[in-house]
XYZ file of C-alpha atoms in Angstrom:
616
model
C 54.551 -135.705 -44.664
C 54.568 -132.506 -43.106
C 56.101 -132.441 -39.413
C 54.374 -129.048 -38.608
C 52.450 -130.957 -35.790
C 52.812 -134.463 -34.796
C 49.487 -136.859 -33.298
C 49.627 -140.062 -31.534
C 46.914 -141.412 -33.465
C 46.254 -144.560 -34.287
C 48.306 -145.114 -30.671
C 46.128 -143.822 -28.348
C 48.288 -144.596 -25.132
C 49.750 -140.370 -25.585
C 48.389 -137.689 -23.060
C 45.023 -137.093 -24.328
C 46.322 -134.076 -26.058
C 48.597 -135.381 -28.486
C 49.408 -132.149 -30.276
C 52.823 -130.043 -29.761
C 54.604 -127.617 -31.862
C 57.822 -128.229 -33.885
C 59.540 -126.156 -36.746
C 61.599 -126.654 -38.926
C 65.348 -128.680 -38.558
C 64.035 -130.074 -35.264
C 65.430 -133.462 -34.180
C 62.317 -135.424 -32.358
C 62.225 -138.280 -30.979
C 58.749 -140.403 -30.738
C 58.386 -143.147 -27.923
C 55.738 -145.141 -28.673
C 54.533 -148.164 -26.387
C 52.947 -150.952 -28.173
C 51.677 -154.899 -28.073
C 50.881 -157.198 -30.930
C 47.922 -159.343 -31.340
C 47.653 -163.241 -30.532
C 46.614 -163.032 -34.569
C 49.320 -160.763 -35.732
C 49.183 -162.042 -39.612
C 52.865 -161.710 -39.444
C 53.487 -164.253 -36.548
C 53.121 -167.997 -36.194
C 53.279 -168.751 -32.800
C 54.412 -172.625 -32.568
C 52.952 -174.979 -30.312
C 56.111 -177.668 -29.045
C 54.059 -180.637 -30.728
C 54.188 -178.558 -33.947
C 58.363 -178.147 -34.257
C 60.787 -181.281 -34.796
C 61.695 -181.614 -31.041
C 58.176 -181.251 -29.456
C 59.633 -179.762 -26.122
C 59.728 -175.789 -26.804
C 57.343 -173.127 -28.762
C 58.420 -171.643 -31.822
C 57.971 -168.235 -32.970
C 58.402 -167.047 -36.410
C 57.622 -163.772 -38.555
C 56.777 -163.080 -42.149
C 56.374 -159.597 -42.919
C 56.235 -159.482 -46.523
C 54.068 -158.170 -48.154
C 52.743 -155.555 -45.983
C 52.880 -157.324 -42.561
C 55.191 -155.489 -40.392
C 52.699 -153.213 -39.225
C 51.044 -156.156 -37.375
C 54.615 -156.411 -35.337
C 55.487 -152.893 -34.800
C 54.718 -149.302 -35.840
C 56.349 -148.696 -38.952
C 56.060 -146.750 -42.401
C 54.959 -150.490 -44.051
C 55.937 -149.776 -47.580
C 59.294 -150.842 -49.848
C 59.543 -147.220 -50.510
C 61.112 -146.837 -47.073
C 64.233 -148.240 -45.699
C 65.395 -148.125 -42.062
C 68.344 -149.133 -40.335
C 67.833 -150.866 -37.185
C 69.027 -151.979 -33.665
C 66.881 -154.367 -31.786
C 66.974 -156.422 -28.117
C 65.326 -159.493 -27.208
C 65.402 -159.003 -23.320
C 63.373 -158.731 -20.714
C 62.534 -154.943 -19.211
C 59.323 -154.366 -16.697
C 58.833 -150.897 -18.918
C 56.463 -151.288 -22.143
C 58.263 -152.051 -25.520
C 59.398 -148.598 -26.925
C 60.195 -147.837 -30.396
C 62.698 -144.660 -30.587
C 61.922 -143.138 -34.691
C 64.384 -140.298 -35.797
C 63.541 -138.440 -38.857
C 65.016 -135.954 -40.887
C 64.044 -133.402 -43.324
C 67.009 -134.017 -45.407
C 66.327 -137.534 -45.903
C 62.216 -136.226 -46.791
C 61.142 -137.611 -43.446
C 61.629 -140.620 -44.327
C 62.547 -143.274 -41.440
C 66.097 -143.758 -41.668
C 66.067 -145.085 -38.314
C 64.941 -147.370 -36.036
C 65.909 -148.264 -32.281
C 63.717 -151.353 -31.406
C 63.626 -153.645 -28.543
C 61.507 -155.827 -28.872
C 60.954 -159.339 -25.893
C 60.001 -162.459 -26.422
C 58.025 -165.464 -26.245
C 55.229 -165.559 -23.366
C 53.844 -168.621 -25.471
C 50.541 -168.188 -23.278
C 49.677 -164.972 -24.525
C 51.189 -164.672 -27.496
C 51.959 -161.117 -27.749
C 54.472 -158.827 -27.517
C 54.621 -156.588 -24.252
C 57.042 -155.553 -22.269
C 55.251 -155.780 -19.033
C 54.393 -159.485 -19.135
C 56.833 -161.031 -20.898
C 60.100 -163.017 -20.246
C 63.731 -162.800 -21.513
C 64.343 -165.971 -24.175
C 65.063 -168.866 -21.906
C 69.086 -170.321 -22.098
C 67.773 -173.559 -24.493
C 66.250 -171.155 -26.828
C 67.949 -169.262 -28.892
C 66.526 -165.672 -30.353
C 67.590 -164.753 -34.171
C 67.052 -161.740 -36.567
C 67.794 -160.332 -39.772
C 70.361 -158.453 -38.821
C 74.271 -158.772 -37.791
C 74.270 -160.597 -34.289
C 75.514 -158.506 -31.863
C 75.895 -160.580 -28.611
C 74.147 -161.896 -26.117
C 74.341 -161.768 -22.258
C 72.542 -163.418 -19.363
C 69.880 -161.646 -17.769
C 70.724 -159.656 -15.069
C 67.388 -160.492 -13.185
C 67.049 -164.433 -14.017
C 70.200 -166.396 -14.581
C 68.068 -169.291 -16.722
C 67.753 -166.621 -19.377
C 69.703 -164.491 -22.314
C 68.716 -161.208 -23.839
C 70.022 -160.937 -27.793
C 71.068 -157.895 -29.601
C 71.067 -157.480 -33.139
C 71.687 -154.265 -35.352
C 71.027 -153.668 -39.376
C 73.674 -151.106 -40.469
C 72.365 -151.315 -44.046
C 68.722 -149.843 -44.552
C 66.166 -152.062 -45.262
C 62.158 -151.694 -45.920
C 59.925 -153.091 -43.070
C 59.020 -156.094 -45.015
C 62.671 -157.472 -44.650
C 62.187 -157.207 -40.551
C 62.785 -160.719 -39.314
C 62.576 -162.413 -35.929
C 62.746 -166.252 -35.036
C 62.968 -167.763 -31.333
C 63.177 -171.597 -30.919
C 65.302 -174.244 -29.852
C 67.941 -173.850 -32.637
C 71.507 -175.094 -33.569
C 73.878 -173.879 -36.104
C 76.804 -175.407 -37.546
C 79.303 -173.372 -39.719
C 78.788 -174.349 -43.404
C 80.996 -171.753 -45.292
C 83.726 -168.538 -43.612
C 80.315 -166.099 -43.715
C 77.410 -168.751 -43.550
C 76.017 -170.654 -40.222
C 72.844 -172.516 -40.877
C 70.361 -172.789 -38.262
C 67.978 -175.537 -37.610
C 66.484 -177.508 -34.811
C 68.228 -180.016 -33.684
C 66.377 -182.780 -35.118
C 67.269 -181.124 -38.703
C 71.035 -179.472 -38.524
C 73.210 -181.897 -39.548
C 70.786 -182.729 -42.536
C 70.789 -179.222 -42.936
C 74.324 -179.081 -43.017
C 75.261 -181.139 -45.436
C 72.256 -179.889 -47.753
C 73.345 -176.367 -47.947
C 77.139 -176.929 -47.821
C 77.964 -175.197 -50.875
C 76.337 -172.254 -50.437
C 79.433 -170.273 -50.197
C 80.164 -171.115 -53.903
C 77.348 -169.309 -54.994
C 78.006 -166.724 -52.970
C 81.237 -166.163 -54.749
C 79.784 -166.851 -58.184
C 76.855 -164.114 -57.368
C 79.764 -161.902 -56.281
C 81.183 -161.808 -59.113
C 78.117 -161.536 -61.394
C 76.335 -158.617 -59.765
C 78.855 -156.777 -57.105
C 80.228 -156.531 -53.898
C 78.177 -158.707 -51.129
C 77.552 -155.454 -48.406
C 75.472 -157.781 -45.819
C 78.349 -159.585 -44.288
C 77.055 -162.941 -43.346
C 74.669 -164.854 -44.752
C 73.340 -167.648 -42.608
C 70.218 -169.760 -43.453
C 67.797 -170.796 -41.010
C 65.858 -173.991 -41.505
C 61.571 -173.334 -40.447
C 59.022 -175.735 -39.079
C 56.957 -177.211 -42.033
C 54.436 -174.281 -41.576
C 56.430 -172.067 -43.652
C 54.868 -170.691 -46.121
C 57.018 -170.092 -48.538
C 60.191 -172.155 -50.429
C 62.261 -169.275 -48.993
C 62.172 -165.701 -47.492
C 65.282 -163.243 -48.304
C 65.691 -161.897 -45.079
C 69.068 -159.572 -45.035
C 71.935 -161.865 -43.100
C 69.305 -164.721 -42.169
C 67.587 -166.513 -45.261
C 64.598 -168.369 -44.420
C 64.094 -171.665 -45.871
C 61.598 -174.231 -46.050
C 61.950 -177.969 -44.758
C 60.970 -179.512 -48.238
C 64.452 -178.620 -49.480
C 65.720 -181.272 -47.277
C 65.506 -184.780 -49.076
C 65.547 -186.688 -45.584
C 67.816 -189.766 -47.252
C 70.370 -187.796 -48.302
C 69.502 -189.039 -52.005
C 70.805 -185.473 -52.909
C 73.852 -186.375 -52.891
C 73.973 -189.578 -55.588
C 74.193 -189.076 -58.619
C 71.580 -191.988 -59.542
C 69.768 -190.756 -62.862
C 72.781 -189.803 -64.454
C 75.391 -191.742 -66.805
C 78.735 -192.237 -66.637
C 79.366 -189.653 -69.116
C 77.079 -187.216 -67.895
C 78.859 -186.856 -64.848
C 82.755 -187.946 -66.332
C 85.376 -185.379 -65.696
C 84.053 -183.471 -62.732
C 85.271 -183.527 -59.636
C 83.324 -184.654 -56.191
C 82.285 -182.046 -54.952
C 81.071 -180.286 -58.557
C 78.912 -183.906 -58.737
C 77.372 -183.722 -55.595
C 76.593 -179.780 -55.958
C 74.835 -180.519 -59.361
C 73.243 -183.420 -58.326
C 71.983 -180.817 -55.348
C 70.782 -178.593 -58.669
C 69.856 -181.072 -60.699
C 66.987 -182.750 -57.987
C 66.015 -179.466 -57.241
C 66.671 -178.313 -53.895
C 69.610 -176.544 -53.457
C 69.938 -174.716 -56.889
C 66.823 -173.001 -57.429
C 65.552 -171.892 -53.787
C 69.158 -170.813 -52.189
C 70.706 -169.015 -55.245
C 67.317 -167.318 -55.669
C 67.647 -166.364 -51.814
C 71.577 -165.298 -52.457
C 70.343 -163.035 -55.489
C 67.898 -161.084 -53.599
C 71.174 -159.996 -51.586
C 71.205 -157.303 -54.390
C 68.134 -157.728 -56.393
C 65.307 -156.799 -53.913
C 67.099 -156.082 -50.546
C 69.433 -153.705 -52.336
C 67.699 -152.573 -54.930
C 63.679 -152.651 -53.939
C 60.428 -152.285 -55.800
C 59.558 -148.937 -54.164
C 55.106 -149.938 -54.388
C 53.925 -154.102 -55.219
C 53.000 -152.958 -58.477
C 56.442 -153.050 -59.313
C 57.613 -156.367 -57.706
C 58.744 -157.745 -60.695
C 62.001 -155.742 -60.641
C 62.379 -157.605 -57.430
C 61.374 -161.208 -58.854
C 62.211 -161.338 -62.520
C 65.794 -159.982 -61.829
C 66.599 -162.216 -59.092
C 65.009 -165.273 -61.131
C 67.431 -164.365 -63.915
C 70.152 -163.636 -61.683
C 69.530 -166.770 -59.864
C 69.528 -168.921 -63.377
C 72.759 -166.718 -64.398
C 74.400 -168.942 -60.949
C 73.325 -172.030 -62.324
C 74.226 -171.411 -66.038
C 77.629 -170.698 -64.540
C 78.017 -173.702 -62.250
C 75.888 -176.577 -64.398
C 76.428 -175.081 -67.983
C 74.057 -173.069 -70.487
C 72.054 -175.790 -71.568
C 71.319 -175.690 -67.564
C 69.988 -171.989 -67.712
C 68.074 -172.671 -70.930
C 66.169 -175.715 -69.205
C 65.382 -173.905 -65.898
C 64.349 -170.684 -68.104
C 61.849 -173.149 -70.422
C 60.806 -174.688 -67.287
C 59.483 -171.308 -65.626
C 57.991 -170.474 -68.887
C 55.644 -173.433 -68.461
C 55.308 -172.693 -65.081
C 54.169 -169.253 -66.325
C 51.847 -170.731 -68.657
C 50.107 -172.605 -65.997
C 49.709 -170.190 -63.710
C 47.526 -167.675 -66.379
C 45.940 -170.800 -67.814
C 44.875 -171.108 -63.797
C 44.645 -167.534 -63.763
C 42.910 -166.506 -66.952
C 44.744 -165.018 -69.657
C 42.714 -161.669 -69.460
C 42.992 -161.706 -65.774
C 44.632 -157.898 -64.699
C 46.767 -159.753 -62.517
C 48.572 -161.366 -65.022
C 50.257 -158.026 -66.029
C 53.807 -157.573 -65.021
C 52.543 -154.458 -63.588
C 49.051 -154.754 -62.187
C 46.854 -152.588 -60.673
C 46.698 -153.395 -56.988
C 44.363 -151.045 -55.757
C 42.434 -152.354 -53.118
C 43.656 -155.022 -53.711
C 45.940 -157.326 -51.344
C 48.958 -157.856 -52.634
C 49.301 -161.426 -50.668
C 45.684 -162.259 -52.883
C 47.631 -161.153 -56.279
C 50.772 -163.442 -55.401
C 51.625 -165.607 -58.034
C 54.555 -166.887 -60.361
C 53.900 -164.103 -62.807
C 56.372 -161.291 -61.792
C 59.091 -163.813 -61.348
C 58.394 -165.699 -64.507
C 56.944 -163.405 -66.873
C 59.406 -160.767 -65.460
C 62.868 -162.885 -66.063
C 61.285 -164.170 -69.445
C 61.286 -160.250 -70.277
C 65.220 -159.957 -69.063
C 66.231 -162.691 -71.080
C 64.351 -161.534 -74.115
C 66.517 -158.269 -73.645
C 69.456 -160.425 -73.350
C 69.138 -161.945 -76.734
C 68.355 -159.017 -78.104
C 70.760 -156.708 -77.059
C 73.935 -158.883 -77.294
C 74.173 -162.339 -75.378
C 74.828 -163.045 -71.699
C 77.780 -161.205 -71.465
C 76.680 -157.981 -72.348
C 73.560 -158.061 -70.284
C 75.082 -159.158 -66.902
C 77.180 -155.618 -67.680
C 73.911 -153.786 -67.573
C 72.458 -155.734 -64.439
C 76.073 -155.120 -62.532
C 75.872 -151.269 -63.630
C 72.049 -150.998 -62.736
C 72.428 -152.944 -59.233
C 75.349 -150.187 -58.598
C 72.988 -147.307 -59.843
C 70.065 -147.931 -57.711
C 71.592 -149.467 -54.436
C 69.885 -148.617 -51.345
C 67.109 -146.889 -53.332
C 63.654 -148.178 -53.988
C 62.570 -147.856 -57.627
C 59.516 -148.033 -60.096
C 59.677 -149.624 -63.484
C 60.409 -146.449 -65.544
C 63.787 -145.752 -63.389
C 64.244 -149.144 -64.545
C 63.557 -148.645 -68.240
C 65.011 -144.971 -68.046
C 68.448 -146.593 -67.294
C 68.181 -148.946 -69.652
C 68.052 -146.779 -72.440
C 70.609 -144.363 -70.699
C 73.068 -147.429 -70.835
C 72.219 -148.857 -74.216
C 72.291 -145.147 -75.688
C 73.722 -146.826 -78.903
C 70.913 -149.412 -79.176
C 67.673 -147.526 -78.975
C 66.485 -148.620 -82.452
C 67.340 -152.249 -80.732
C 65.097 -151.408 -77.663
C 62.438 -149.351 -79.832
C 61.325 -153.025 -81.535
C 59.907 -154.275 -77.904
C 56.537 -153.778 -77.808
C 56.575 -152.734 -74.015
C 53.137 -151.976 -73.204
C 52.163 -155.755 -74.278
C 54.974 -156.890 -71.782
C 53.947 -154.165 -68.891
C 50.754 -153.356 -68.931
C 49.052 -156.437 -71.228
C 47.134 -159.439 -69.356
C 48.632 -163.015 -70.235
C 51.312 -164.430 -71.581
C 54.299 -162.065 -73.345
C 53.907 -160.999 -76.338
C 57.705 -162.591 -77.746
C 58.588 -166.056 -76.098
C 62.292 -166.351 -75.911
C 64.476 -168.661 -77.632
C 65.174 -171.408 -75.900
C 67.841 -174.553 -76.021
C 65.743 -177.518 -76.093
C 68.544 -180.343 -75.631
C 67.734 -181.080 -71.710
C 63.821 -180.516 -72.533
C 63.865 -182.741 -75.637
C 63.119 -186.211 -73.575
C 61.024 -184.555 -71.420
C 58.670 -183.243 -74.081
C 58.940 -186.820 -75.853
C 57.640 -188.622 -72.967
C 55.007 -186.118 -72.184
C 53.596 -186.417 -76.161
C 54.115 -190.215 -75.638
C 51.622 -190.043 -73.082
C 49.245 -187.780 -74.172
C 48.778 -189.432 -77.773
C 48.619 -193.207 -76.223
C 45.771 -195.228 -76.713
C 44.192 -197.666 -74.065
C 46.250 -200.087 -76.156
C 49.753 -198.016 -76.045
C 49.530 -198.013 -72.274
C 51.734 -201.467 -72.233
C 54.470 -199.964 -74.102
C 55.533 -197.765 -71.072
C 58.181 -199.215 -68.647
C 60.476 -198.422 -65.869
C 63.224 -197.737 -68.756
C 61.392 -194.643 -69.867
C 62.691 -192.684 -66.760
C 65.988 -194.113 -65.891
C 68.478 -191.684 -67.593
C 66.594 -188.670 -66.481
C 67.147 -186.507 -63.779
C 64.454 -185.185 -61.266
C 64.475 -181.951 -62.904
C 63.587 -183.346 -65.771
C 60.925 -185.415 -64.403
C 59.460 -182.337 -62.953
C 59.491 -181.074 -66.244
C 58.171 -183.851 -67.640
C 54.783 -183.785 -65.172
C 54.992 -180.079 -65.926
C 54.433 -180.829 -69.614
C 51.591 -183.087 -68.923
C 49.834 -180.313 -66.115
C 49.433 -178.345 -69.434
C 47.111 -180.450 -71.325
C 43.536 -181.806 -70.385
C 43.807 -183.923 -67.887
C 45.263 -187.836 -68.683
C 42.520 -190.216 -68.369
C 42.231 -192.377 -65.363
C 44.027 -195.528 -66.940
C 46.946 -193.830 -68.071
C 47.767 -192.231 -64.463
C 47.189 -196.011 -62.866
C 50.168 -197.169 -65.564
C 52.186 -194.357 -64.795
C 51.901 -195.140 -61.040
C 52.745 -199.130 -61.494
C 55.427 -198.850 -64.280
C 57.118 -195.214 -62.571
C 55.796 -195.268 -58.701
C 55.911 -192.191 -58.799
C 54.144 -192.471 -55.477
C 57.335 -193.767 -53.402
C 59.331 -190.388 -54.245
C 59.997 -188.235 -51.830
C 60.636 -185.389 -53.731
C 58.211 -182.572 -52.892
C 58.725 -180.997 -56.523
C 57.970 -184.338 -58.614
C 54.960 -185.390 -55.947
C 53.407 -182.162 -55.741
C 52.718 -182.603 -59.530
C 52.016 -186.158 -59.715
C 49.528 -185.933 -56.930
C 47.492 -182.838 -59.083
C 48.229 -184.854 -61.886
C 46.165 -188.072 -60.369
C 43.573 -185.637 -58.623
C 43.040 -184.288 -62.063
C 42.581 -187.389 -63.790
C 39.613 -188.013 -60.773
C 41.954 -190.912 -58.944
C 40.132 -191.806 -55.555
C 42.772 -193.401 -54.393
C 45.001 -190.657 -54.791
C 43.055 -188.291 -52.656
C 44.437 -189.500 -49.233
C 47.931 -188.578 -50.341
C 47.257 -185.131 -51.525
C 45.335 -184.294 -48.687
C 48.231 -185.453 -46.637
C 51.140 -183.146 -48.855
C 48.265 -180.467 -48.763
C 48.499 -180.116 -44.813
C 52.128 -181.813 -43.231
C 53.570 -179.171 -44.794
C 52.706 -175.564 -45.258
C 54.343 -174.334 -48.297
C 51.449 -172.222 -50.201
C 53.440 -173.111 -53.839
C 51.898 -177.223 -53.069
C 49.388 -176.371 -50.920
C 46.878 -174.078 -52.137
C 46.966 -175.740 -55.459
C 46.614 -179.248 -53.710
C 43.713 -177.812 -51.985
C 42.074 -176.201 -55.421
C 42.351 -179.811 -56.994
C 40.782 -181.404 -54.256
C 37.724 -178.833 -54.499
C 37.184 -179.117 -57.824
C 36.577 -183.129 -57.329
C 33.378 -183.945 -56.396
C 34.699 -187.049 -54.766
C 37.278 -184.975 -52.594
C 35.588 -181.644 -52.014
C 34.156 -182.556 -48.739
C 37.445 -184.279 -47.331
C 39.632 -180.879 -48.473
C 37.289 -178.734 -46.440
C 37.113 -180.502 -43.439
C 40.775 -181.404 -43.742
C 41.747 -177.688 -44.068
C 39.271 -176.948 -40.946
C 40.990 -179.520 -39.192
C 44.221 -178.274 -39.834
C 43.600 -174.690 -40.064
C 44.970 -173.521 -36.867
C 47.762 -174.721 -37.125
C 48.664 -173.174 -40.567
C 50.349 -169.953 -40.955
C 48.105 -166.638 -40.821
C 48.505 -165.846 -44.709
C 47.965 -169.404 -46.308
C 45.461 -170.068 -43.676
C 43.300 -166.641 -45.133
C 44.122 -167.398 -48.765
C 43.154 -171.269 -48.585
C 39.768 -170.412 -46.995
C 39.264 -167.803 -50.198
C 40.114 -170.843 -52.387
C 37.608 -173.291 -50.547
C 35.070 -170.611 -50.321
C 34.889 -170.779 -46.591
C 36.404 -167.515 -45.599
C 34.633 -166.429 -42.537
C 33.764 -170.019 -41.209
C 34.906 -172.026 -38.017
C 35.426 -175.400 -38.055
């Protein structure tokens, strides 16, 4: 970028001749006044019937992949990070962004001064000439340290928030949320945030997030973020969670609602013998899938991702396949290694379904694909988290056992902090620190892992002792005959644990679909339809919808829009097209429902139905 001459284009609101001389060392400073769209794709605006109290609006952002452009002007790429200072107030003046760049830094931004007002519900946009300072029973959060609030000088019924991010992030980790929220202190650096309706639940949920805080800590480095609150969404959410620096996003559908999280029904005495409380109700969290999986994945993106970035989306899997590994690295170290082995088997089936979905000679099922023109929200899928941490844990058993690989992750994390890398820095310092173990290295065939469609070339070895029931059932079921289908009872499911039962569905999502009888047993002798689960549902209901079970089809439609997570919906959705009997119900259902979904799964859903374009 050359800063001979600067233009105001594409912001046409500069004196009509936007050109003026600079040279070189200059300081400048750019004001630039600007409004978002009622269909910013990187804001749901709530209505109060669609939160948990139904009295206030909701706004939320989601600026990943490449959204933050539709907030503010920004350099929208995870090759640039920015610090940032931001206030939620209200000012008469338009909303001005102040950008300083230097030449040292290579013009990149290094900083930005934003403030930015909010929520004029009515129009939906950003501007500071119409809108409002966030009324006193809303409450205004970022991704960013808090840095006090105050009352509005001109309206005593409102606040205006400040927030500032000392540590540079790209655009894409840019978060705002206003709503009618409560926190309660969960840990000495952790509130979590929630409506009102949903704090105390949330509360207890996440209550041992601090432990693997500490555990992650000590596995990869230094946490530089200082807090690290988590803020509960509306059911719109699109995603499980969103690693937003000092303010993790997380979806609703981690919260059981009973708190049946916290038994440890499932288990036998001597499964759970010898630990103490707390350690049973934290794996039982694990085990039933809530709290283990989504919120130490969220905690390792603290340095996997947020400090160290994937400077383009080709290269997201350094992102995703480290922090899945680093995320199964915190469970192998609270649960046990037979823990890690059976969530690392698990999201190798889960990569096997998605390419079997995909196609195994689809491009996009290279751990680095070729994204040009394409969106990177359309090429979204499980394959740079799975098919990247597979990879990482291949290197691990290669190159010396768990030990000697968290060594290398520590050292890398420390090597590329605050930067934004591509795969060969990656590689490059792999070989620079096992210098003694290139022959080692020189066996992987990397362009089959990098650059080849489907699934890896080398599957990992993994410890089968927590996956042996689940694959026994599975075969049970798959190799039964109309006249095997009595032999299946309640007993079949009692010792295992929701994990495994996902596992277990997982198995069966793999093979042709079940025929219709068997998935009416399944349902009377496991009723599977009473859990309330969203992992173990989401896969019974494709399961059913697979097996072409009418009655089935109100339910799915039902998971497919009360909540908005696109990991259950859009596949929900794709079963219930392919159906003849339900194809007609999941269009009108997601035209129904459609404006009320977020921006991104609302776009990708109508790509799925093949009704992109069309009004209900």
């Amino acid at each position: 970028m050359d800063l001979a001459c600067l233009r105001s284009y594409p912001f046409p609101s500069f004196s009509p001749d936007p050109w003026f001389p600079t040279h070189r060392g200059q300081d400048v400073v750019v004001d630039i006044s600007f409004e978002t769209s009622p269909k910013s794709s990187a804001l749901q605006w709530l209505a109060p019937e669609q939160t948990s109290g139904r009295r206030h609006p909701f706004l939320f952002s989601q600026c990943q992949a490449h959204h933050c452009r539709a907030v503010l002007p920004c350099q929208d790429t995870p090759s640039v990070k920015l610090t940032y200072y931001a206030e939620v107030d209200k000012i008469k003046s338009p909303v001005q962004l102040d950008l300083s760049c230097t030449e040292a830094l290579q013009i990149l931004l290094v900083h930005v001064q934003a403030c930015m007002c909010v929520l004029d519900h009515s129009r939906n946009v950003f501007s500071r000439t119409q809108l409002v300072s966030v009324p006193n029973e809303l409450v205004a959060l970022m991704s960013a340290k808090r840095d006090g609030d105050k009352p509005d000088p001109e309206d005593s019924t409102r606040k205006i928030y400040r927030f500032s991010q000392p540590v540079p992030v790209p655009c894409y980790l840019i978060a705002l949320v206003v709503g009618a929220l409560e926190s309660r202190e969960i840990g000495p650096r952790t509130l979590v945030w929630a409506e009102k309706e949903l704090v105390e639940k949330s509360a207890y949920e996440f209550a041992e997030t601090e432990t693997m805080l500490k555990i992650a800590e000590d596995l990869a480095g230094p946490y530089v973020w200082g807090h690290y609150d988590l803020l509960v969404l509306p059911p719109s959410f699109p995603y499980g969670g969103m690693e937003n620096p000092c303010l993790t996003f997380v979806t609703p559908t981690l919260l059981a609602g009973d708190r049946s999280l916290s038994s440890v029904s499932g288990y036998s005495s001597g499964e759970t013998e010898g630990l103490e409380t707390g350690m049973v109700d934290l794996l039982c969290l694990a085990l039933q899938g809530s709290l283990g999986p989504v919120i130490a994945h969220e905690i390792s993106h603290s340095w996997t991702g947020n400090l160290v970035t994937n400077k383009t989306w080709e290269h997201f899997w350094l992102n995703e396949g480290h922090t899945v590994y680093l995320e199964r690295r915190i469970g192998g170290r609270l649960f046990g290694e037979q823990f890690r082995q059976f969530q690392a088997l698990g999201g190798w089936r889960e990569l096997q379904n998605t390419i079997n979905t995909l196609g195994g000679t689809n491009p996009l099922t290279n751990l680095i694909p070729n994204l040009k023109e394409v969106d990177p929200d359309v090429a979204y899928s499980s394959v740079p988290y799975e098919k990247g941490s597979a990879l990482l844990l291949h290197l691990e058993q290669l190159l010396g056992g768990p030990d000697i690989f968290i060594g290398f992750l520590r050292a890398y994390i420390q090597q590329f902090a605050y930067k934004s890398i591509m795969t060969d820095d990656w590689k490059n310092f792999l070989y620079s620190y096992f210098k003694d173990k290139v022959d080692v290295l020189d066996t992987v065939d990397w362009n089959a892992w990098l650059n080849t469609p489907g699934m890896p070339p080398v599957k990992p070895q993994y410890d089968m002792t927590l996956s042996n029931a689940c694959v026994a059932l599975s075969q049970r079921w798959i190799k039964a005959n109309e006249s095997d289908l009595s032999s299946f009872n309640s007993a079949d499911i009692e010792q295992m644990s929701s994990h495994q039962l996902i596992e277990f569905l997982a198995l069966l999502l793999l093979e042709n679909p079940l025929p219709l009888n068997h998935v009416r047993r399944m349902q009377e002798v496991y009723n599977f339809n009473a859990v309330n689960n969203f992992e173990i549902r989401f896969r019974w209901l494709r399961l059913c919808i697979q097996a072409k079970w009418e009655d089935a089809i109100p339910l799915a439609l039902k998971m497919a829009t009360e909540q908005g997570r696109m990991k259950f919906t859009r596949p929900l959705f794709k079963d219930l097209y392919k159906f003849d009997q339900s194809r007609d119900q999941a269009v009108s259902a997601f035209q129904q429902h459609q404006a009320r979904m977020h921006p991104v799964t609302a776009m990708l859903v109508a790509r799925d139905l093949e009704v992109a374009g069309q009004t209900a």
